[in-house]
XYZ file of N, CA and C in Angstrom:
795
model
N 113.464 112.095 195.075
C 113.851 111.107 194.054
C 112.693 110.151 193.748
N 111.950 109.886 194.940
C 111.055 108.888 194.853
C 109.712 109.680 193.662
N 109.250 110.974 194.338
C 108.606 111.618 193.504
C 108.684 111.904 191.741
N 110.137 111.958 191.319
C 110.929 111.683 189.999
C 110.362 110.407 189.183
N 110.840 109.393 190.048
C 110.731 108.070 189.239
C 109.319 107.968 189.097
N 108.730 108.079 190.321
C 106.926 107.620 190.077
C 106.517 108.224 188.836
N 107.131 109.714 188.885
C 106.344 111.127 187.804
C 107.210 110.191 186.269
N 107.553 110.375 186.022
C 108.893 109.767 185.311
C 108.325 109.090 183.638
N 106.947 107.944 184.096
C 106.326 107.184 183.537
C 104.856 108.446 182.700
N 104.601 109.245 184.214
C 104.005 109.943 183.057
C 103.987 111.035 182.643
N 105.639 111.814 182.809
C 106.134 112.820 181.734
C 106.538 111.923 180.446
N 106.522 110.628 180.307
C 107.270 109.652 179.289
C 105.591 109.587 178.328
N 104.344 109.524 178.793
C 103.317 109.521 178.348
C 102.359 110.476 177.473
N 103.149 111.679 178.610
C 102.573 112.768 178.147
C 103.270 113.427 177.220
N 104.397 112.932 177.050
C 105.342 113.255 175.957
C 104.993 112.880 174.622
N 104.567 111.532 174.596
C 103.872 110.800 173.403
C 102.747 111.241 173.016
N 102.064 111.544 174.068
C 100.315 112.232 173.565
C 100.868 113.354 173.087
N 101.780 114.125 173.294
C 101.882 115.629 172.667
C 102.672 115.934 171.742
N 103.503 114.515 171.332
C 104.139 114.001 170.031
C 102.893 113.587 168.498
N 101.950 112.788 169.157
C 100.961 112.289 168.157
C 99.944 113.353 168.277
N 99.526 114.478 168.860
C 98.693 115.712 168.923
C 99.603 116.383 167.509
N 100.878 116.462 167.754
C 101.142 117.350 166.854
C 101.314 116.657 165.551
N 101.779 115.541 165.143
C 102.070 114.804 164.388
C 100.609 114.972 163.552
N 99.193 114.605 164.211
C 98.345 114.790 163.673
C 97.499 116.072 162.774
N 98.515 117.251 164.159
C 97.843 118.485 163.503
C 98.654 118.470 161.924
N 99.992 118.282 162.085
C 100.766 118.102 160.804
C 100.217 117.550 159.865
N 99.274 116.791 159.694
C 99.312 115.396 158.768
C 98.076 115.975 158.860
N 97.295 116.986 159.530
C 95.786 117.209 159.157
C 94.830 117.340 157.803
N 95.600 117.798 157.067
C 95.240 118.336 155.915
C 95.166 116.757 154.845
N 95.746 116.067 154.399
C 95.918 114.470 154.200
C 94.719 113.857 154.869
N 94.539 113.958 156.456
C 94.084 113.068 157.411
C 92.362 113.523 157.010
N 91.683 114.961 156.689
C 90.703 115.037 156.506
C 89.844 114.665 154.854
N 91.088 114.683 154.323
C 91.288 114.599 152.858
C 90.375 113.192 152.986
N 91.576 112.401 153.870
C 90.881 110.683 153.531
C 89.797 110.409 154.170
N 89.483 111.117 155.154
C 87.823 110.725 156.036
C 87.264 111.256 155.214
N 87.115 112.511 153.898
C 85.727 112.345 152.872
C 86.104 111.536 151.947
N 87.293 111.599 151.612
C 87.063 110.332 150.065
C 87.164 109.008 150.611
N 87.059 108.579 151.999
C 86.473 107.364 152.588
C 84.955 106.555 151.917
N 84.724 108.098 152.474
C 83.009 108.003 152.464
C 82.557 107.641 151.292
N 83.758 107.572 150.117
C 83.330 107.796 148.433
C 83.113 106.585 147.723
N 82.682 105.734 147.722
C 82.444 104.298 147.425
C 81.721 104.177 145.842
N 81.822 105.501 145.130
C 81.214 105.215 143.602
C 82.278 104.782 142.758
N 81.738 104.014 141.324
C 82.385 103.472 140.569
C 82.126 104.156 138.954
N 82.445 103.957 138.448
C 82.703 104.889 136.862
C 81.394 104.133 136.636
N 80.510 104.690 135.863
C 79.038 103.999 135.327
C 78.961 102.955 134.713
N 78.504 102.034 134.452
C 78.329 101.311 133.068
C 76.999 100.766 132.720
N 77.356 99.627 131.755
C 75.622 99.814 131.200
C 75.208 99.215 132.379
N 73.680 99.468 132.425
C 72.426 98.852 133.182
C 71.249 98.907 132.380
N 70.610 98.530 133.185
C 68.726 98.284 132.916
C 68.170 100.147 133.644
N 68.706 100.241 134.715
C 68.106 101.309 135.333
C 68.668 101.822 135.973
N 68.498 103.413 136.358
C 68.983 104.374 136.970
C 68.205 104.355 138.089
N 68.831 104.193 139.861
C 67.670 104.258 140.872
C 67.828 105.268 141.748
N 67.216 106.766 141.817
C 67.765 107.897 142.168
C 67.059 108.072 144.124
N 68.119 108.388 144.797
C 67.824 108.188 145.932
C 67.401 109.420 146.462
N 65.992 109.383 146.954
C 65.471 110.822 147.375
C 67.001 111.519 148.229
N 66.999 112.555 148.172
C 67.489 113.880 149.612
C 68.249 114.701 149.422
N 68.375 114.826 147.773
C 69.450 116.298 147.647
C 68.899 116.581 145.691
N 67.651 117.094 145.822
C 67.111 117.071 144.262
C 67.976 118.268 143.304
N 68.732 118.891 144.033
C 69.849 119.525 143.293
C 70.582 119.277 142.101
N 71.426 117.736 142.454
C 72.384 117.214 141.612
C 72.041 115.572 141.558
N 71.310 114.837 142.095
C 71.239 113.539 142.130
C 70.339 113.637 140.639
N 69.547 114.127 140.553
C 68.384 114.004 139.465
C 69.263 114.209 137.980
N 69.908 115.343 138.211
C 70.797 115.451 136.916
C 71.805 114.436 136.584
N 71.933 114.106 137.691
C 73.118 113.092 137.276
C 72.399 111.798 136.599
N 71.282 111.490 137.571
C 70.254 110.177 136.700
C 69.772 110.410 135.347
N 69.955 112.040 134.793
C 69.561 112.208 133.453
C 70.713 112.002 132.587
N 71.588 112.412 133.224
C 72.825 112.237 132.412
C 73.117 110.811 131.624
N 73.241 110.345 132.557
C 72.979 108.676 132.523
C 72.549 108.289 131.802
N 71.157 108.474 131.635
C 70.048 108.336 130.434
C 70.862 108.703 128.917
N 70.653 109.881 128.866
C 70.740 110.743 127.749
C 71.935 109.788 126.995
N 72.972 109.484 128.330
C 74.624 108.941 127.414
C 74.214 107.279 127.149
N 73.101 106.955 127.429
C 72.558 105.444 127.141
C 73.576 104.689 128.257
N 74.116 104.608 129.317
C 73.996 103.808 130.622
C 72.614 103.201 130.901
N 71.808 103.516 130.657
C 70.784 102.359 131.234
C 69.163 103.300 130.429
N 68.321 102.119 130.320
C 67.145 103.107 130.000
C 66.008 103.532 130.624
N 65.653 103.083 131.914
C 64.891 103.529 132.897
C 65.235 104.236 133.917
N 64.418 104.938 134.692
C 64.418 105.511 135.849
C 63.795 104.774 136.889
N 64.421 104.786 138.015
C 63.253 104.547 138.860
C 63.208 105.200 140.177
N 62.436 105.654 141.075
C 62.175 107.082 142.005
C 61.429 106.106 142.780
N 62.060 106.021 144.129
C 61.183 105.781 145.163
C 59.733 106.699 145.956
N 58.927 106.350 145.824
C 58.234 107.286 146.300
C 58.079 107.678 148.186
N 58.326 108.865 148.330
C 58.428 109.091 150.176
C 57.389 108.998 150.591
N 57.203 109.006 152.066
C 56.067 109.058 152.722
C 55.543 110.150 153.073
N 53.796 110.649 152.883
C 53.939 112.102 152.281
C 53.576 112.976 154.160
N 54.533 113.853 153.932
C 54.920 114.579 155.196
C 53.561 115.679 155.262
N 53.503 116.374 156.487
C 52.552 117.028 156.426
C 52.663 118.600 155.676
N 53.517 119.033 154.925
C 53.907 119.914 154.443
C 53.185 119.376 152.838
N 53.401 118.374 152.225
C 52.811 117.503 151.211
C 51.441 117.766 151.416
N 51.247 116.860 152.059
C 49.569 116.898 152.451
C 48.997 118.597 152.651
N 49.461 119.235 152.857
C 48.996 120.707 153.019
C 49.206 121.543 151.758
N 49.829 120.999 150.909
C 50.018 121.154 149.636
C 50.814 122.586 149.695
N 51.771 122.276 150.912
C 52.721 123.496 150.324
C 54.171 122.874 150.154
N 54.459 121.792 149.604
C 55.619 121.107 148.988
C 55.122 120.139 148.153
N 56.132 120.207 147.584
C 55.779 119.297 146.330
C 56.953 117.846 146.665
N 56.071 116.936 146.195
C 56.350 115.536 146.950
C 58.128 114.945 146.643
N 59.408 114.856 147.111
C 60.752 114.823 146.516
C 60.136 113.853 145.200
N 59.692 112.468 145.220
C 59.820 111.962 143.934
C 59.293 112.913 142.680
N 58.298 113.638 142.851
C 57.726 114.420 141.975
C 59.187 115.323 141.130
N 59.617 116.030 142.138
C 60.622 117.197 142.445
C 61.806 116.209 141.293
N 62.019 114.907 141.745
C 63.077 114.481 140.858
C 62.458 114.105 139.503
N 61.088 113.643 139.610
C 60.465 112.835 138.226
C 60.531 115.184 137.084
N 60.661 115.636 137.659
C 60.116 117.108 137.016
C 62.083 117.275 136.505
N 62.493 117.178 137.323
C 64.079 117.182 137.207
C 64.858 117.109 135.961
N 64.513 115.493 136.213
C 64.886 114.819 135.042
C 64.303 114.855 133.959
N 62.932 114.910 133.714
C 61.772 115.248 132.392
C 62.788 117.014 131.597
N 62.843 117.738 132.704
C 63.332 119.315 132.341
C 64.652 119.228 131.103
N 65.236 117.865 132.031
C 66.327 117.532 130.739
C 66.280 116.650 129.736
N 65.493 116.574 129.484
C 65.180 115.954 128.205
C 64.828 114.459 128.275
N 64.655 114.055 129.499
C 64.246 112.430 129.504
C 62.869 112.496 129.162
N 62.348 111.139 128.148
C 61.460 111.286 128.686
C 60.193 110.216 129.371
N 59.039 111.057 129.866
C 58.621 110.752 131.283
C 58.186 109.497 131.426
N 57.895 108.529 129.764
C 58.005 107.502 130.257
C 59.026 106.221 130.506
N 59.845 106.976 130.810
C 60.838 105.722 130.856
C 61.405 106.144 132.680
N 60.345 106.745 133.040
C 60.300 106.954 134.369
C 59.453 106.305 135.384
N 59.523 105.200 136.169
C 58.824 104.640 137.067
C 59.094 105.358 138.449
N 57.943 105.404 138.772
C 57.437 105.376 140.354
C 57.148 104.801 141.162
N 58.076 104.218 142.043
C 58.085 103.078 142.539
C 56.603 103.421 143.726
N 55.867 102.578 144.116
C 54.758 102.673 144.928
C 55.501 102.038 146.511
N 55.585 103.213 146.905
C 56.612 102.849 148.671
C 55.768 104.176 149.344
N 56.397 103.933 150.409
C 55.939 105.373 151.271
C 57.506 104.827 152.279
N 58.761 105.605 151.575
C 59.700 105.646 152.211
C 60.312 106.979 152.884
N 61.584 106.878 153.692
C 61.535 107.306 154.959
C 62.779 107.573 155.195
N 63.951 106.505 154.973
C 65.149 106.614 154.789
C 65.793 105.724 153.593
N 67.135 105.624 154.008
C 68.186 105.586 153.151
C 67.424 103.680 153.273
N 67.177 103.090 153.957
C 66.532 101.338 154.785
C 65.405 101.583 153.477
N 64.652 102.453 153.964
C 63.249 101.890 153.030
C 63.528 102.113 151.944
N 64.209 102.889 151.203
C 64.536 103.238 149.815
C 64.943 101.484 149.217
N 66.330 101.376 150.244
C 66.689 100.194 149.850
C 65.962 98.866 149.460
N 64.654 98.983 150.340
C 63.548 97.794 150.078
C 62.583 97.941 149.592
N 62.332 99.204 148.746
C 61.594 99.544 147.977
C 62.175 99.218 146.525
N 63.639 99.361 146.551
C 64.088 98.864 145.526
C 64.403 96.743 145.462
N 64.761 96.631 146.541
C 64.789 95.063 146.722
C 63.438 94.585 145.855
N 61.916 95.302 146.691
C 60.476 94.717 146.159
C 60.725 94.906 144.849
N 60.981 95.733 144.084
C 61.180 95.820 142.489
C 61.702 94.930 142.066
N 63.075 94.714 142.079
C 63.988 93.809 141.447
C 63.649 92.274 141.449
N 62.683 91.492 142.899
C 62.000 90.606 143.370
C 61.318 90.472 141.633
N 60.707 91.135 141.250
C 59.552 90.796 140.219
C 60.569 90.867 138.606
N 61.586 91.628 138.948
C 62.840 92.192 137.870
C 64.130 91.309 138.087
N 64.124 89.932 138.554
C 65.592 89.863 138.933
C 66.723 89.506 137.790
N 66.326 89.786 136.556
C 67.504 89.975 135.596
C 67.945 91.374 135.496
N 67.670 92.386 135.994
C 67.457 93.763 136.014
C 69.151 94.275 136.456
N 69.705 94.862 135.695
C 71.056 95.679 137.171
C 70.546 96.851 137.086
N 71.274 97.806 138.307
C 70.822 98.885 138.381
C 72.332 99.771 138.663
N 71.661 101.382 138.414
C 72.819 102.406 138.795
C 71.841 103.418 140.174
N 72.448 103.164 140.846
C 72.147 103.681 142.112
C 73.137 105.106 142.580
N 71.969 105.995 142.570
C 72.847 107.467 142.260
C 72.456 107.892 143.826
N 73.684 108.706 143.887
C 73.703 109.463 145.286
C 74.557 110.182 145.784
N 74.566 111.701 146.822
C 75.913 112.054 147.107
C 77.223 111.451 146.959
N 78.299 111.990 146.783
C 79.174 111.161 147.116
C 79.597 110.730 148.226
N 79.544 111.206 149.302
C 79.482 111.142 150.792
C 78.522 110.011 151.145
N 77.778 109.758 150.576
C 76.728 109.128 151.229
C 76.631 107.253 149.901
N 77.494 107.411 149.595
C 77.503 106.100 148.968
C 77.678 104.668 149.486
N 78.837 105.056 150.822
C 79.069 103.704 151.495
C 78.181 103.400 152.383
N 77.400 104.251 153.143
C 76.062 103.706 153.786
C 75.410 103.323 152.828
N 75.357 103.801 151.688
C 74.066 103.316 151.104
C 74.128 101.991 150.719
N 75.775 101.464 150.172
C 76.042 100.777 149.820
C 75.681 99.612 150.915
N 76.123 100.106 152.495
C 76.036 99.170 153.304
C 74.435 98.803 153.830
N 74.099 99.711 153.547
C 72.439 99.397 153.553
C 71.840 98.707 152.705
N 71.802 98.734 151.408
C 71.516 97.737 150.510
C 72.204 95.853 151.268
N 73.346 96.040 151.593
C 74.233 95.021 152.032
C 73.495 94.240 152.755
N 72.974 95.221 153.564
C 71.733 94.738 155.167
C 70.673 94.100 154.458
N 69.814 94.941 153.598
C 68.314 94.571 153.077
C 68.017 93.848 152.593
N 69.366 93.825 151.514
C 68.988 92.323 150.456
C 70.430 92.023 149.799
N 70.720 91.447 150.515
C 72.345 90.992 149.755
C 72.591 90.179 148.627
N 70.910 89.662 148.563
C 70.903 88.576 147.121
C 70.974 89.507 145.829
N 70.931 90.955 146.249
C 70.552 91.757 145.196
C 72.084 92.960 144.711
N 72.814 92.552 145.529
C 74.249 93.688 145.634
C 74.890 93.413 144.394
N 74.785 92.062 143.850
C 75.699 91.874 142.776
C 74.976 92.802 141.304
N 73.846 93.109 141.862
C 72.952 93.913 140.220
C 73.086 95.200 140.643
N 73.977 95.919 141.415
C 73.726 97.006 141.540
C 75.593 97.631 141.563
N 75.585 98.873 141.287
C 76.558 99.809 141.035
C 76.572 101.137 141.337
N 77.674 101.941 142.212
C 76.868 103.042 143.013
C 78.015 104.133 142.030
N 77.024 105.631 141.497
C 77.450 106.255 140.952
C 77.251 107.403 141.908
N 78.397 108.096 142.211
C 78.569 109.538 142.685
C 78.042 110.485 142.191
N 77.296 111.234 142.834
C 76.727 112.399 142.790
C 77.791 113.684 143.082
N 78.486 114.854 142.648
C 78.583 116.095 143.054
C 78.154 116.718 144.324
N 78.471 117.510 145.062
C 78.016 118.133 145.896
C 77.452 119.898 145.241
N 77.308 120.574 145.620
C 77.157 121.955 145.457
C 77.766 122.996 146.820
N 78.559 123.868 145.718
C 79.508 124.683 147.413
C 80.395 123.761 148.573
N 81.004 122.901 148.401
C 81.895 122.370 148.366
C 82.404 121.501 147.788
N 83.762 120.407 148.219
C 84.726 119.398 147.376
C 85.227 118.749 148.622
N 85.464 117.534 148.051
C 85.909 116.295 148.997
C 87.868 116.835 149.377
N 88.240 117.588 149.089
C 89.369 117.988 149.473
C 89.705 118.858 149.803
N 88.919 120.339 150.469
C 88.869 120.741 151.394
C 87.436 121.294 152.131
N 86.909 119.820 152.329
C 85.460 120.209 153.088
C 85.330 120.856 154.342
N 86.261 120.831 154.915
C 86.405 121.694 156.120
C 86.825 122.604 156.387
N 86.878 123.232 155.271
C 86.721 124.774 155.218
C 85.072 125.482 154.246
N 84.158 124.815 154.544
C 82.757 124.607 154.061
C 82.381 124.803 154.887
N 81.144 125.333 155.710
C 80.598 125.264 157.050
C 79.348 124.024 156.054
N 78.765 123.923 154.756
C 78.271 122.504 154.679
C 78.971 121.596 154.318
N 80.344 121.787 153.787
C 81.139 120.437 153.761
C 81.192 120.109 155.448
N 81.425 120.446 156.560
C 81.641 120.343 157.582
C 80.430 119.609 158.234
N 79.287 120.030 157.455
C 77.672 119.659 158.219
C 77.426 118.203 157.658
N 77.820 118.174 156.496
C 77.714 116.900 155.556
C 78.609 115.992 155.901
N 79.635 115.978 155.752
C 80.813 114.999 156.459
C 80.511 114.766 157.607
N 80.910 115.638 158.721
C 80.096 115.282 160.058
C 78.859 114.277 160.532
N 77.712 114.710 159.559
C 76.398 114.524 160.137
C 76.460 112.877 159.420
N 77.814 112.834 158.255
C 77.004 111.213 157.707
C 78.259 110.269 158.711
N 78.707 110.677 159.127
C 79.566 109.680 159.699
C 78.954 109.649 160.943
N 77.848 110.462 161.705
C 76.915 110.367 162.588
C 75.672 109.232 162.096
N 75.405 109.339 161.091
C 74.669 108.920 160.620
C 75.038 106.564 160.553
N 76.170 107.406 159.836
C 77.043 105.620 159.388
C 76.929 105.409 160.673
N 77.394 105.795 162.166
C 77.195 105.191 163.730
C 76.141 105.054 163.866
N 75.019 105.609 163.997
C 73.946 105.133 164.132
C 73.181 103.956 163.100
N 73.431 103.771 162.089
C 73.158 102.813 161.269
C 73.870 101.728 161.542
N 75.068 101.267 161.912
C 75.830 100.293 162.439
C 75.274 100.011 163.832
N 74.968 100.830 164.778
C 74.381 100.352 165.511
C 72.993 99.710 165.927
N 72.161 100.446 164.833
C 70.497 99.982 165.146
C 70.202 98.996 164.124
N 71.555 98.561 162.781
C 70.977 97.420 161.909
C 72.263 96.930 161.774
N 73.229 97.064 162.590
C 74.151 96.046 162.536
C 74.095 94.723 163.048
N 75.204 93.821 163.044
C 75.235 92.562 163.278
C 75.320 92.524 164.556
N 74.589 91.697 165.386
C 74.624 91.692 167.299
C 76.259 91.320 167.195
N 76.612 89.977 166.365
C 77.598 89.131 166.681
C 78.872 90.235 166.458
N 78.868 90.950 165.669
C 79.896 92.136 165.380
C 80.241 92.712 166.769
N 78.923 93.262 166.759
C 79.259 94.173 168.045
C 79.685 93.768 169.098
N 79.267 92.137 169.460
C 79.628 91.774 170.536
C 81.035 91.817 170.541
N 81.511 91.103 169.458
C 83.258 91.198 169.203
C 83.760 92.321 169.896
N 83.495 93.142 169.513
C 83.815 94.797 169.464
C 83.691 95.170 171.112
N 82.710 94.486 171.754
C 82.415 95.185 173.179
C 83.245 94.192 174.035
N 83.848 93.271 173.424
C 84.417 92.107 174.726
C 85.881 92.316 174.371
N 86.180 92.736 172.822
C 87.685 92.923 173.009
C 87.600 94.170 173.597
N 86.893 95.119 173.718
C 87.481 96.624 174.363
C 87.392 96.264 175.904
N 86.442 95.559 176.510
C 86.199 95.524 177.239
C 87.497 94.816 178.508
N 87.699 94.143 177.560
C 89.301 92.982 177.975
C 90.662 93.403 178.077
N 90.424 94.854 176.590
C 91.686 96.124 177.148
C 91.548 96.838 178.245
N 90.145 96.911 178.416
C 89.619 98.377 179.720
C 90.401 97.417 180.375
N 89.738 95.783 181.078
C 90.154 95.284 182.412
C 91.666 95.114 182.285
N 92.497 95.139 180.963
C 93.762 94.439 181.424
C 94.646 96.144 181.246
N 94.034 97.118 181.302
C 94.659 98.251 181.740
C 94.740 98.995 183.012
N 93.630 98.323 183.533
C 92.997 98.780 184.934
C 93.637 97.902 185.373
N 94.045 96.543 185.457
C 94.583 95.653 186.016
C 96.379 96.195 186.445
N 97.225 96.779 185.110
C 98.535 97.424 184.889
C 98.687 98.070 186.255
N 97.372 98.972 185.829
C 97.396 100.404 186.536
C 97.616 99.795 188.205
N 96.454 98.855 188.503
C 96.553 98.607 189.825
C 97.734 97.938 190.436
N 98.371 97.115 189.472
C 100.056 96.678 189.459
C 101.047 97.559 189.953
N 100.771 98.528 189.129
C 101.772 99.387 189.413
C 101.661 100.496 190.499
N 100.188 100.707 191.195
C 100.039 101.376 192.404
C 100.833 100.363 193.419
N 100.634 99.075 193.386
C 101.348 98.109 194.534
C 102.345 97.854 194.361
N 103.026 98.204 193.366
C 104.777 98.333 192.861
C 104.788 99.583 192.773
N 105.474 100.185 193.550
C 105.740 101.553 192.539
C 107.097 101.336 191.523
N 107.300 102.070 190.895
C 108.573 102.098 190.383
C 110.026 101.989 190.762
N 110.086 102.614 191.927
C 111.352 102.234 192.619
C 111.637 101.174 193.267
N 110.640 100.642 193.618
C 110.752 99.260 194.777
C 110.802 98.617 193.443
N 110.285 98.399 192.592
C 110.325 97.359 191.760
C 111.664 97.353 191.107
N 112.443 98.054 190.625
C 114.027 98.196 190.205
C 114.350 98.094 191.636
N 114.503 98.349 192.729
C 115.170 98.101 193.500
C 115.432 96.487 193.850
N 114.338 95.702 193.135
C 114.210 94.135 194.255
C 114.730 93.501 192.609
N 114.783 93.946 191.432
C 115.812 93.375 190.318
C 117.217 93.930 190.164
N 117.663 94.806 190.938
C 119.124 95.228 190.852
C 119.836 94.292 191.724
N 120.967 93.796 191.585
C 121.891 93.034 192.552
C 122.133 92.954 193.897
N 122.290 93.113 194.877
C 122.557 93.619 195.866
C 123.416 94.556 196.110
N 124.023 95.328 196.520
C 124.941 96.360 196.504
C 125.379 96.274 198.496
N 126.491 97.197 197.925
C 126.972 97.467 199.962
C 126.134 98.480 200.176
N 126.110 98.534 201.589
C 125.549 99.560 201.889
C 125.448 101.003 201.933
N 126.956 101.562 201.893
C 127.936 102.529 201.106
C 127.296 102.611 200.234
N 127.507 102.170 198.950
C 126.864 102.495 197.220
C 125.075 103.053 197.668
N 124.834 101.912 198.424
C 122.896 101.779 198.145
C 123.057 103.611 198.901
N 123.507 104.146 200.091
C 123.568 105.098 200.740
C 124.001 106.171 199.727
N 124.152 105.941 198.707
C 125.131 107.058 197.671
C 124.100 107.288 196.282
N 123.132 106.248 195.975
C 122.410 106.437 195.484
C 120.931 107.061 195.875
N 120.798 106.824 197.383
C 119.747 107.536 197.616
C 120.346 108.999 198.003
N 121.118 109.365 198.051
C 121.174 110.856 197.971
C 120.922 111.916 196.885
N 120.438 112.794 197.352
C 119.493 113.658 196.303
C 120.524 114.495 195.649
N 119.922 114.522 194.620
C 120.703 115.588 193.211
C 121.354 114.220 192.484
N 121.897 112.871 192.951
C 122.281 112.017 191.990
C 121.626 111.554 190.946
């Protein structure tokens, strides 16, 4: 009996974990739905001064910055320039800003209403302050800031980090993917690589340029559940379950108490 009651608490536990296991597998299809259109932080276009195309997928970002153009959303371009890799320098790639400035020219923009921004950037950070240094000399300027769709709310939150005096001139337009869709990316082996790798990505960016004071929040309340669960736990090794209902039940005769500890009741 004693073995019952102790177990008791966590067949009652394990019941719940294998209630919300399934509940989740149920609700999976919904549940993955909203972790990519999470990630989706673009807004319908409108006018601007400039289109600011973010190196790393010259596929569909470039077209979309022409598009833009062509429908009069804004009348410049502007292309961060990367830092040139040794594949560049060996002259067997051609440099991404190039790759997008050729992109967009192919569709009919034309090349001068295309700036090159003078950076030697690296990521999604330097892009962002390559565009900050611009706008510094431009600050009546707004901009349309093109990019995966997946990859909008980092970007968004990166700009947030770099220069926040500058968030109100800017507007983030979604990019397309190619060979997959935000509603069933996980059946993509690159919707799967892409979703995955940016929400790897968003953790590591929260962690190496986030706010100390955030995090601290974050590490003292978990930290205060760890101790006041470990604390339960150790409660209840020095109570077990039966002694503890036993010392809040009434007193009983000795008869009854003798009738309840017999087994099979």
């Amino acid at each position: 009996m004693k073995f019952l009651t102790a177990a008791k608490p966590w067949l009652q536990r394990a019941g719940i974990a294998i209630a919300v296991i399934a509940l989740l597998y149920a609700a999976r299809n919904p549940l993955l739905r909203a972790a990519s259109h999470w990630l989706d932080v673009g807004q319908a276009p409108t006018k601007a001064d400039y289109v600011f195309v973010l190196p790393g997928n010259e596929q569909t970002r470039p077209f979309v910055a022409a598009a833009l153009i062509k429908k009069q959303y804004a009348d410049g371009v502007l292309i961060p320039s990367n830092q040139i890799t040794t594949e560049v320098f060996a002259g067997l790639e051609m440099p991404a800003q190039e790759k997008i400035k050729r992109a967009i020219v192919a569709r009919g923009v034309e090349e001068s209403k295309i700036t090159l921004l003078d950076s030697a950037t690296t990521s999604t950070w330097s892009d962002a302050k390559a565009l900050a240094k611009f706008l510094s000399s431009h600050p009546d300027s707004t901009v349309l800031v093109v990019t995966d769709h997946f990859h909008t709310r980092r970007a968004r939150w990166v700009f947030q980090q770099v220069a926040p005096n500058i968030t109100s001139q800017l507007l983030y337009v979604s990019a397309p993917t190619d060979g997959w869709n935000q509603d069933d990316w996980w059946h993509s082996k690159a919707g799967i690589r892409y979703v995955t790798t940016e929400y790897l990505k968003l953790a590591f960016y929260l962690l190496r340029y986030g706010d100390l004071t955030t995090w601290l929040v974050i590490l003292t309340v978990t930290l205060a559940f760890a101790f006041w669960r470990l604390g339960r736990f150790r409660t209840s090794k020095r109570h077990p379950a039966d002694e503890t209902t036993a010392s809040t039940v009434a007193p009983e005769e000795p008869n009854s108490i003798s009738k309840n500890l017999t087994p099979g009741c």
